Coordinates of C-alpha atoms and ligand atoms in Angstrom, one line a residue:
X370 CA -8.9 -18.5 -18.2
X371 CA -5.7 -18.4 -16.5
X372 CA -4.7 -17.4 -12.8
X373 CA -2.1 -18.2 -10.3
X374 CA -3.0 -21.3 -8.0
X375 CA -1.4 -21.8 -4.8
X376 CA -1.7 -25.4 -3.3
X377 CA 0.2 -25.2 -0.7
X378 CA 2.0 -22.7 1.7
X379 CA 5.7 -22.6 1.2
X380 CA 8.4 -20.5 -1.1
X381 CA 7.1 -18.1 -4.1
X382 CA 7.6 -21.3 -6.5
X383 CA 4.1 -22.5 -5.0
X384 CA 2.2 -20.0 -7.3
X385 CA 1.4 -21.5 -10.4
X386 CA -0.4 -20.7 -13.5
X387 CA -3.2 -23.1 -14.1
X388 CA -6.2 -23.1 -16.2
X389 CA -9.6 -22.6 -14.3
X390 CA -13.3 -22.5 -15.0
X391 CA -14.3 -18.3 -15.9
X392 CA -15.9 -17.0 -12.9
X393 CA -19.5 -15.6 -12.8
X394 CA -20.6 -12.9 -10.8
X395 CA -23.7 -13.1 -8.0
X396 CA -26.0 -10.6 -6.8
X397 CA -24.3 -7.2 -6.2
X398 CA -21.0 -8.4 -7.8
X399 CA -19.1 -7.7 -11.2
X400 CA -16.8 -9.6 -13.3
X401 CA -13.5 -7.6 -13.7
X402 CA -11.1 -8.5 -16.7
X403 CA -8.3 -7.6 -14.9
X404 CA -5.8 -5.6 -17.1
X405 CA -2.9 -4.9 -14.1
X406 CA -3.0 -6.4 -10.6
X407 CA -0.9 -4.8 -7.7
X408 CA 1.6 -7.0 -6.4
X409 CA 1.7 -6.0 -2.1
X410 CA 4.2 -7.5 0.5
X411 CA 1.5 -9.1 2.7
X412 CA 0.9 -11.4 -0.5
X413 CA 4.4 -12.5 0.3
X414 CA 3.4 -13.2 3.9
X415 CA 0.6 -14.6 3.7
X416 CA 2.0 -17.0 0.7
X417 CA 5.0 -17.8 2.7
X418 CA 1.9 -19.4 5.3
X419 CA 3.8 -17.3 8.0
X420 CA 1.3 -14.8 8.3
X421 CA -1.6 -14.6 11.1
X422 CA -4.1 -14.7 8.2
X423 CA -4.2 -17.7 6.3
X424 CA -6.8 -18.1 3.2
X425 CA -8.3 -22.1 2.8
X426 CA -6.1 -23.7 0.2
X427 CA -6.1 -23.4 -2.8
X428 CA -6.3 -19.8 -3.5
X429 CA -5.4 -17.3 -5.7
X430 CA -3.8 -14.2 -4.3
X431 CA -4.1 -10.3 -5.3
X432 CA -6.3 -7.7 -4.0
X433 CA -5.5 -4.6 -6.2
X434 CA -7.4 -5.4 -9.4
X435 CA -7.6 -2.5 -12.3
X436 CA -9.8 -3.5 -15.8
X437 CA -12.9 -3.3 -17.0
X438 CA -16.4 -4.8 -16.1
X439 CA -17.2 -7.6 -17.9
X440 CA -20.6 -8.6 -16.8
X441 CA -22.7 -7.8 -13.7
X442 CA -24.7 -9.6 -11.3
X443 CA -28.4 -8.8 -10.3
X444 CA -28.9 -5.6 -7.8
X445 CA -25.3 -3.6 -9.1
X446 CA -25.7 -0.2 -9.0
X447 CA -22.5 1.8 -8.9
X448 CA -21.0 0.3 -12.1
X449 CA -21.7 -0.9 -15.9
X450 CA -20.6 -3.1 -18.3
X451 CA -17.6 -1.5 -20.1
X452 CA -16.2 0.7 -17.1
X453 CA -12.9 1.1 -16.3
X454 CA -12.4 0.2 -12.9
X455 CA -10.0 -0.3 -9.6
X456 CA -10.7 -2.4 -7.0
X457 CA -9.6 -3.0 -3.4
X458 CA -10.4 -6.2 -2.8
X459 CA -12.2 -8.9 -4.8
X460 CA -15.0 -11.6 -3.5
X461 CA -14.3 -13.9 -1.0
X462 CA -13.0 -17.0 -2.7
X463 CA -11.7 -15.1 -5.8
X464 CA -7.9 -13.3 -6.1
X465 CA -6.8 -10.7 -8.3
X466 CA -4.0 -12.7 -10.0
X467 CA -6.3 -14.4 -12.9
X468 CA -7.5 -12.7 -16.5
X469 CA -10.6 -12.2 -14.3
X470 CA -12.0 -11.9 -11.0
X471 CA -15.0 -11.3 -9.2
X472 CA -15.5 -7.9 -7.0
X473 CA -18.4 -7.2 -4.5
X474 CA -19.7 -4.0 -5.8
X475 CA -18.7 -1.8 -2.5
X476 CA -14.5 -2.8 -3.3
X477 CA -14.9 -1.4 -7.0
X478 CA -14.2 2.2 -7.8
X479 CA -14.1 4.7 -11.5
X480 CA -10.6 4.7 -12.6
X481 CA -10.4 8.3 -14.5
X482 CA -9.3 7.6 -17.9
X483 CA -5.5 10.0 -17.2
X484 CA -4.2 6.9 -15.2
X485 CA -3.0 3.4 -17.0
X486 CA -4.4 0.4 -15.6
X487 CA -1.3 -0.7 -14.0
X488 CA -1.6 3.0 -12.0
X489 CA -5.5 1.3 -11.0
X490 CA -3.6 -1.4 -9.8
X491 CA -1.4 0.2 -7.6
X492 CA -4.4 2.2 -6.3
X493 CA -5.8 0.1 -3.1
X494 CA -3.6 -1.7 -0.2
X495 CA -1.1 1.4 -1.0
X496 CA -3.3 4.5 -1.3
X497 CA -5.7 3.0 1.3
X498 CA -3.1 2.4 3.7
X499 CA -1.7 5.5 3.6
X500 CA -4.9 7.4 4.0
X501 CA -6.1 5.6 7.1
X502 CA -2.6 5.7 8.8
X503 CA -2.4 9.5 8.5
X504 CA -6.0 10.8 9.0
X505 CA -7.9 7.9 10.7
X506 CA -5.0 6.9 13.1
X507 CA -2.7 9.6 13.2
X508 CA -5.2 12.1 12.6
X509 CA -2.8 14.4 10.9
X510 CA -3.8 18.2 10.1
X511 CA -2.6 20.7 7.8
X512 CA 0.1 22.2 8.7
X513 CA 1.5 19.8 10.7
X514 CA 5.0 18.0 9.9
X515 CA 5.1 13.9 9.1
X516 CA 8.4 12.0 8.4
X517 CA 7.5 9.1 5.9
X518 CA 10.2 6.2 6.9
X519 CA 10.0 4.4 3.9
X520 CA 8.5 6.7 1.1
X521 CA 9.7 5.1 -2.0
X522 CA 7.7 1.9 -1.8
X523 CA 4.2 1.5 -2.8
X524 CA 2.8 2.9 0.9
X525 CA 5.1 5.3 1.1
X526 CA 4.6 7.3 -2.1
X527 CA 1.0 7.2 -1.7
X528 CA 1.6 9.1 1.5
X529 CA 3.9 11.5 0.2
X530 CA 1.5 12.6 -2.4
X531 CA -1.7 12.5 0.0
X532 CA 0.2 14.4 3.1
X533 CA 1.4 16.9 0.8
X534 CA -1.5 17.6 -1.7
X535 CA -3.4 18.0 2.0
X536 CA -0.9 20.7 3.1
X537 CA 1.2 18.7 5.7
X538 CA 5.1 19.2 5.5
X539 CA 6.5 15.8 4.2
X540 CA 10.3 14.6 5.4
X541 CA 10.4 11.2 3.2
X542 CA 13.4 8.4 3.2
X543 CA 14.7 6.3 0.6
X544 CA 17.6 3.7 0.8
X545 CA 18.9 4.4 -2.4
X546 CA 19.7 8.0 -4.9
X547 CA 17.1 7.2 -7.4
X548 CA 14.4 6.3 -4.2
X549 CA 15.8 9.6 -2.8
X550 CA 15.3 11.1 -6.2
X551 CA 12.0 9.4 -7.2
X552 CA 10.4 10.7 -3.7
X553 CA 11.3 14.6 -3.9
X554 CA 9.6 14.1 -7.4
X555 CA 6.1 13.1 -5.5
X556 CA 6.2 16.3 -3.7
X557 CA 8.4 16.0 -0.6
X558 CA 9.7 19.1 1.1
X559 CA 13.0 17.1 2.6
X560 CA 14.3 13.6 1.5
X561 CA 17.1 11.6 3.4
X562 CA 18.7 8.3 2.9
X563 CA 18.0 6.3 5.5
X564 CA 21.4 3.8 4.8
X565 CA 23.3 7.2 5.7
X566 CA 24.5 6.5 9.1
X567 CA 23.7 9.6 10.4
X568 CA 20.0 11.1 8.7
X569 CA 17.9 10.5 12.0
X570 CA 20.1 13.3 12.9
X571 CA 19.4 15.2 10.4
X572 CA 15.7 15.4 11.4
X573 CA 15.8 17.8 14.4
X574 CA 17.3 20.6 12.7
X575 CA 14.7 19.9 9.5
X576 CA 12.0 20.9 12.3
X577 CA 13.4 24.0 14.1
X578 CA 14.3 21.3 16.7
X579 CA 10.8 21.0 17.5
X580 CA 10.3 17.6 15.8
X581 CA 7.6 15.5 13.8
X582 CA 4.2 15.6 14.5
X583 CA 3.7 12.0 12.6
X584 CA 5.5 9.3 11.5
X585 CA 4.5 6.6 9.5
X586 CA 7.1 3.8 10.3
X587 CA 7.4 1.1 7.4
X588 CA 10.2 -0.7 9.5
X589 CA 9.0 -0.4 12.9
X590 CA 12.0 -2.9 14.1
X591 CA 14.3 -1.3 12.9
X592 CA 13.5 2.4 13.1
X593 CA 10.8 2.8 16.4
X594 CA 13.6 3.2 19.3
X595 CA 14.5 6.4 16.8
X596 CA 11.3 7.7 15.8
X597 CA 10.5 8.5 19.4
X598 CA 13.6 10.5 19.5
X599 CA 12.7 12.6 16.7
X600 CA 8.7 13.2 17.7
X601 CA 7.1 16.7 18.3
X602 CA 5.2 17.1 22.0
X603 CA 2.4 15.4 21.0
X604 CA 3.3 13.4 18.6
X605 CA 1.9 10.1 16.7
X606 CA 3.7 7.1 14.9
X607 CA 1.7 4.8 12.9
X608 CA 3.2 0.9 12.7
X609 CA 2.4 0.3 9.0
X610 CA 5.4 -2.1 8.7
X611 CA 7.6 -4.4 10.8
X612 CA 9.3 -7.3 10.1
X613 CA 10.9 -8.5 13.2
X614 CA 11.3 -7.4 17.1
X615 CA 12.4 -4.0 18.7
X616 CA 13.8 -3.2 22.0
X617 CA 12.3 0.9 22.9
X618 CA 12.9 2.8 25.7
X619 CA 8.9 4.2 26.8
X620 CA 10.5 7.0 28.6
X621 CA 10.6 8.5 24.9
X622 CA 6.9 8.5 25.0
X623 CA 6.4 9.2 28.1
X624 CA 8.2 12.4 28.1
X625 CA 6.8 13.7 24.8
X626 CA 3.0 13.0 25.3
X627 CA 3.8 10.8 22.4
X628 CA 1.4 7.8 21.0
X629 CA 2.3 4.7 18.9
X630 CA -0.4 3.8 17.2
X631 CA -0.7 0.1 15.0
X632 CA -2.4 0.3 12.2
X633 CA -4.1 -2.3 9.5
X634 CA -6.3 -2.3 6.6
X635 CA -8.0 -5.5 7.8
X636 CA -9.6 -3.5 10.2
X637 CA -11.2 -0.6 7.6
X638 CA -14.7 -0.5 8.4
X639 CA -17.3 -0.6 5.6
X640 CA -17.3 3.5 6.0
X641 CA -14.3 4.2 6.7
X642 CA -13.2 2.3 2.9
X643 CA -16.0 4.4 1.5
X644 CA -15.0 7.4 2.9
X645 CA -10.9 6.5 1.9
X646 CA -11.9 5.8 -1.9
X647 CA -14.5 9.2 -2.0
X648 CA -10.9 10.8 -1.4
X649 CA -8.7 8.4 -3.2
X650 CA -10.8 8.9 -6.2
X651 CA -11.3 13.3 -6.3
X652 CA -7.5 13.1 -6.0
X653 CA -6.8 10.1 -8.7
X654 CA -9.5 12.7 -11.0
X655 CA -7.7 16.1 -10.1
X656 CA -4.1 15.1 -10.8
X657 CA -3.1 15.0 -7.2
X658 CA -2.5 11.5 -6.5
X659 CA -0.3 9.9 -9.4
X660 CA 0.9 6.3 -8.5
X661 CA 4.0 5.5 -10.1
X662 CA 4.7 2.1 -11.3
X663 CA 8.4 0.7 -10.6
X664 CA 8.0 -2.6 -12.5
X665 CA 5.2 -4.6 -15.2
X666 CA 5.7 -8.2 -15.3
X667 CA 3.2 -10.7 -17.1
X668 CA 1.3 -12.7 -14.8
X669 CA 3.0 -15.7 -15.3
X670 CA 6.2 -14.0 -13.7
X671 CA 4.8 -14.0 -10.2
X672 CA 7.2 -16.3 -8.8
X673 CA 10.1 -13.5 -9.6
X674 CA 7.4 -10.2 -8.7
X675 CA 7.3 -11.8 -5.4
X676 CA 11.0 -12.0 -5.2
X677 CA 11.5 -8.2 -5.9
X678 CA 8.8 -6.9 -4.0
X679 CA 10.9 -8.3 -1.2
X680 CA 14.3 -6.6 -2.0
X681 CA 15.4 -3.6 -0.9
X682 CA 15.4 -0.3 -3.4
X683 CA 11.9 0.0 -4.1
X684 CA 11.1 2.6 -6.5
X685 CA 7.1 2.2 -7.1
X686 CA 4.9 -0.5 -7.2
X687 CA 5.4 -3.8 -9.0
X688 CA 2.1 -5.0 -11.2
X689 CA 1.2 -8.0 -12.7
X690 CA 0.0 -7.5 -16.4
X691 CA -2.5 -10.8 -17.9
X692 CA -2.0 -11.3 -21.3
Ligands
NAP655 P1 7.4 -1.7 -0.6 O1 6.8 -1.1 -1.8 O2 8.2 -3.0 -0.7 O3 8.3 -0.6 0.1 C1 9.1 -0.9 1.2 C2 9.6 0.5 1.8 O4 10.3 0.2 3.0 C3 10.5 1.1 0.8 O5 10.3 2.5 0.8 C4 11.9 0.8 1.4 O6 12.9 1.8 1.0 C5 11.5 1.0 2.9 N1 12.6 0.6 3.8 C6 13.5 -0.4 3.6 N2 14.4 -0.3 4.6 C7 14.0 0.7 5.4 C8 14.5 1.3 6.7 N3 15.6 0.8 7.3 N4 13.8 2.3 7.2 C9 12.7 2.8 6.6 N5 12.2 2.3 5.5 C10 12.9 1.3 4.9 O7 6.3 -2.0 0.5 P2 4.9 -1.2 0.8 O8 3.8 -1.9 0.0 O9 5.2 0.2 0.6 O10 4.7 -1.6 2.3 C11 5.6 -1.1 3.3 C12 5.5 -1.9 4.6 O11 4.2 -1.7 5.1 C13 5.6 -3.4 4.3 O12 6.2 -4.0 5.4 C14 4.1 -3.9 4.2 O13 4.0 -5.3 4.6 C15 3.5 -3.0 5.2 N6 2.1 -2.7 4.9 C16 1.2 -2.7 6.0 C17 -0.1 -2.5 5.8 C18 -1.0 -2.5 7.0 O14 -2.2 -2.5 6.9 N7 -0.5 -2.3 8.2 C19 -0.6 -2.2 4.6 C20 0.3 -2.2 3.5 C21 1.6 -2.4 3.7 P3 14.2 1.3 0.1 O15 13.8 0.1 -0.6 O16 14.3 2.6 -0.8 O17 15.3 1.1 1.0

């Protein structure tokens, strides 16, 4: 079959297609033939070899697999041959960027036949890291007001969807019109652009001047010093994203009760992910969540998928498709 290889740290160019051996599954794993695989900014990172996290070399990269079960190990019980699946997360030693992969059973999950398989695939690093920033960090509650700083990306729309089929009021940003567009589409009540030089300004007056209960901060050095301007008494912002250093002034916390929270999916407990994908996968059945897919590429355009996932003026996710 064919995946992408990487050798070596260094620039995108290092992922290569190769041909390697078909992978069998063990005990309590399945064989995915991966139709669409999610292409997520720590892949980038992580390829680059700049990031804390570095896999043994070679690898493959990708985590967000969607397809169908090929074959099973002994003692699999939540799946059967011939499902359509999603998974976050495949076995250690595999990667989602191949025809196929192999998934422990726990990071696999029924992908309702209304969503495409590239919609599977932009199901797990996005929807999962929204989910856990707003209700296991943030704890957010109905009713209560979250600015999304950085809503038209993969993260972001997931949040949009999840904050506002859960009955929170959603302020989302975008850096471009068809972001700003694309975001009040997925159910936000207010959208700015954050390249206008003045939206943070624009947020008090959104909130009665009372401010944001939540904020989930894509680019926390750029935006943080802000978002503790603009928080409600009480408030919480998640660190989902930085890319860089910021200078704050803790006085802003300090004088609004206010919390900054990081936040990262490597640390999901086992129940915690179980709990995330019983949600993730009522709302991916009831029409509620509805990932939205910015770019397909075949697999063997990874080089240039990690280029654009990278660029500014996201609008969805970018997926892989194998031939
Ligand atoms: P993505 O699809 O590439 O989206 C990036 C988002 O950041 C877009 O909405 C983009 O908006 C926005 N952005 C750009 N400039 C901004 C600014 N000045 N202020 C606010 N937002 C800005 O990436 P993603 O998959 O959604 O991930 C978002 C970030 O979270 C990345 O840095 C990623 O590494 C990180 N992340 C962290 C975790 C974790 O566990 N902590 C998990 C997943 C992702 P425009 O392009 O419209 O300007």
């Amino acid at each position: 079959m064919k995946a992408i290889v990487v050798r070596e740290f260094g620039p995108a160019e290092v992922m290569k297609l190769e041909e390697v051996p078909n992978p069998s599954p063990g005990p309590g794993q399945l064989l995915v033939r991966v139709r669409a695989v999610g292409v997520n900014p720590v892949e980038v990172y992580v390829r680059s070899g700049a990031y804390a996290r570095k896999p043994s070399l070679p690898y493959t990269p990708g985590t967000d697999v969607a397809g169908i079960v090929e074959a099973m190990g002994p003692d699999v019980t939540r799946a059967n041959n011939g499902d359509r699946v999603y998974a976050h997360g495949t076995a250690a030693g595999y990667g989602g960027y191949a025809e196929r992969t192999v998934c422990d059973q726990s990071q696999v999950h029924p992908l309702p036949a209304r969503l495409s398989f590239a919609q599977g695939a932009a199901v797990g690093v996005p929807y999962g890291t929204a989910w856990r920033a707003l209700f296991v960090r943030a704890q957010a509650r109905p009713g209560e007001t979250v600015l999304i700083h950085g809503a038209s990306g993969g993260v972001g729309i997931a949040a949009t969807q999840i904050a506002r089929a859960y009955g929170l009021r959603v302020i989302g940003t975008a850096g471009t019109d068809k972001g700003v567009t694309l975001v009040r589409e997925q159910g936000a009540h207010e959208v700015l652009n954050h390249r206008d030089a003045d939206y943070m300004a624009r947020i008090m007056p959104l909130t009665g001047s009372r401010g944001v209960d939540v904020i989930l901060e894509m680019l926390a050095n750029v935006n943080l010093d802000r978002d503790l301007e603009v928080l409600a008494p009480g408030g919480r912002v998640v660190v989902v994203g930085n890319r860089g250093r910021v200078e704050i002034d803790p006085r802003k916390i300090m004088s609004k009760d206010g919390t900054v929270l990081g936040m990262t999916m490597f640390s999901a407990t086992a129940e915690e992910l179980r709990a995330i994908h019983a949600a993730l996968v009522a709302g991916l059945e009831n029409g509620t969540l509805n990932p939205v897919i910015g770019r397909e590429l075949p697999l063997a355009q990874a080089v240039q998928a990690h280029g654009a996932v990278m660029e500014a003026g996201a609008f969805g996710k970018i997926v892989l498709i194998p031939t």
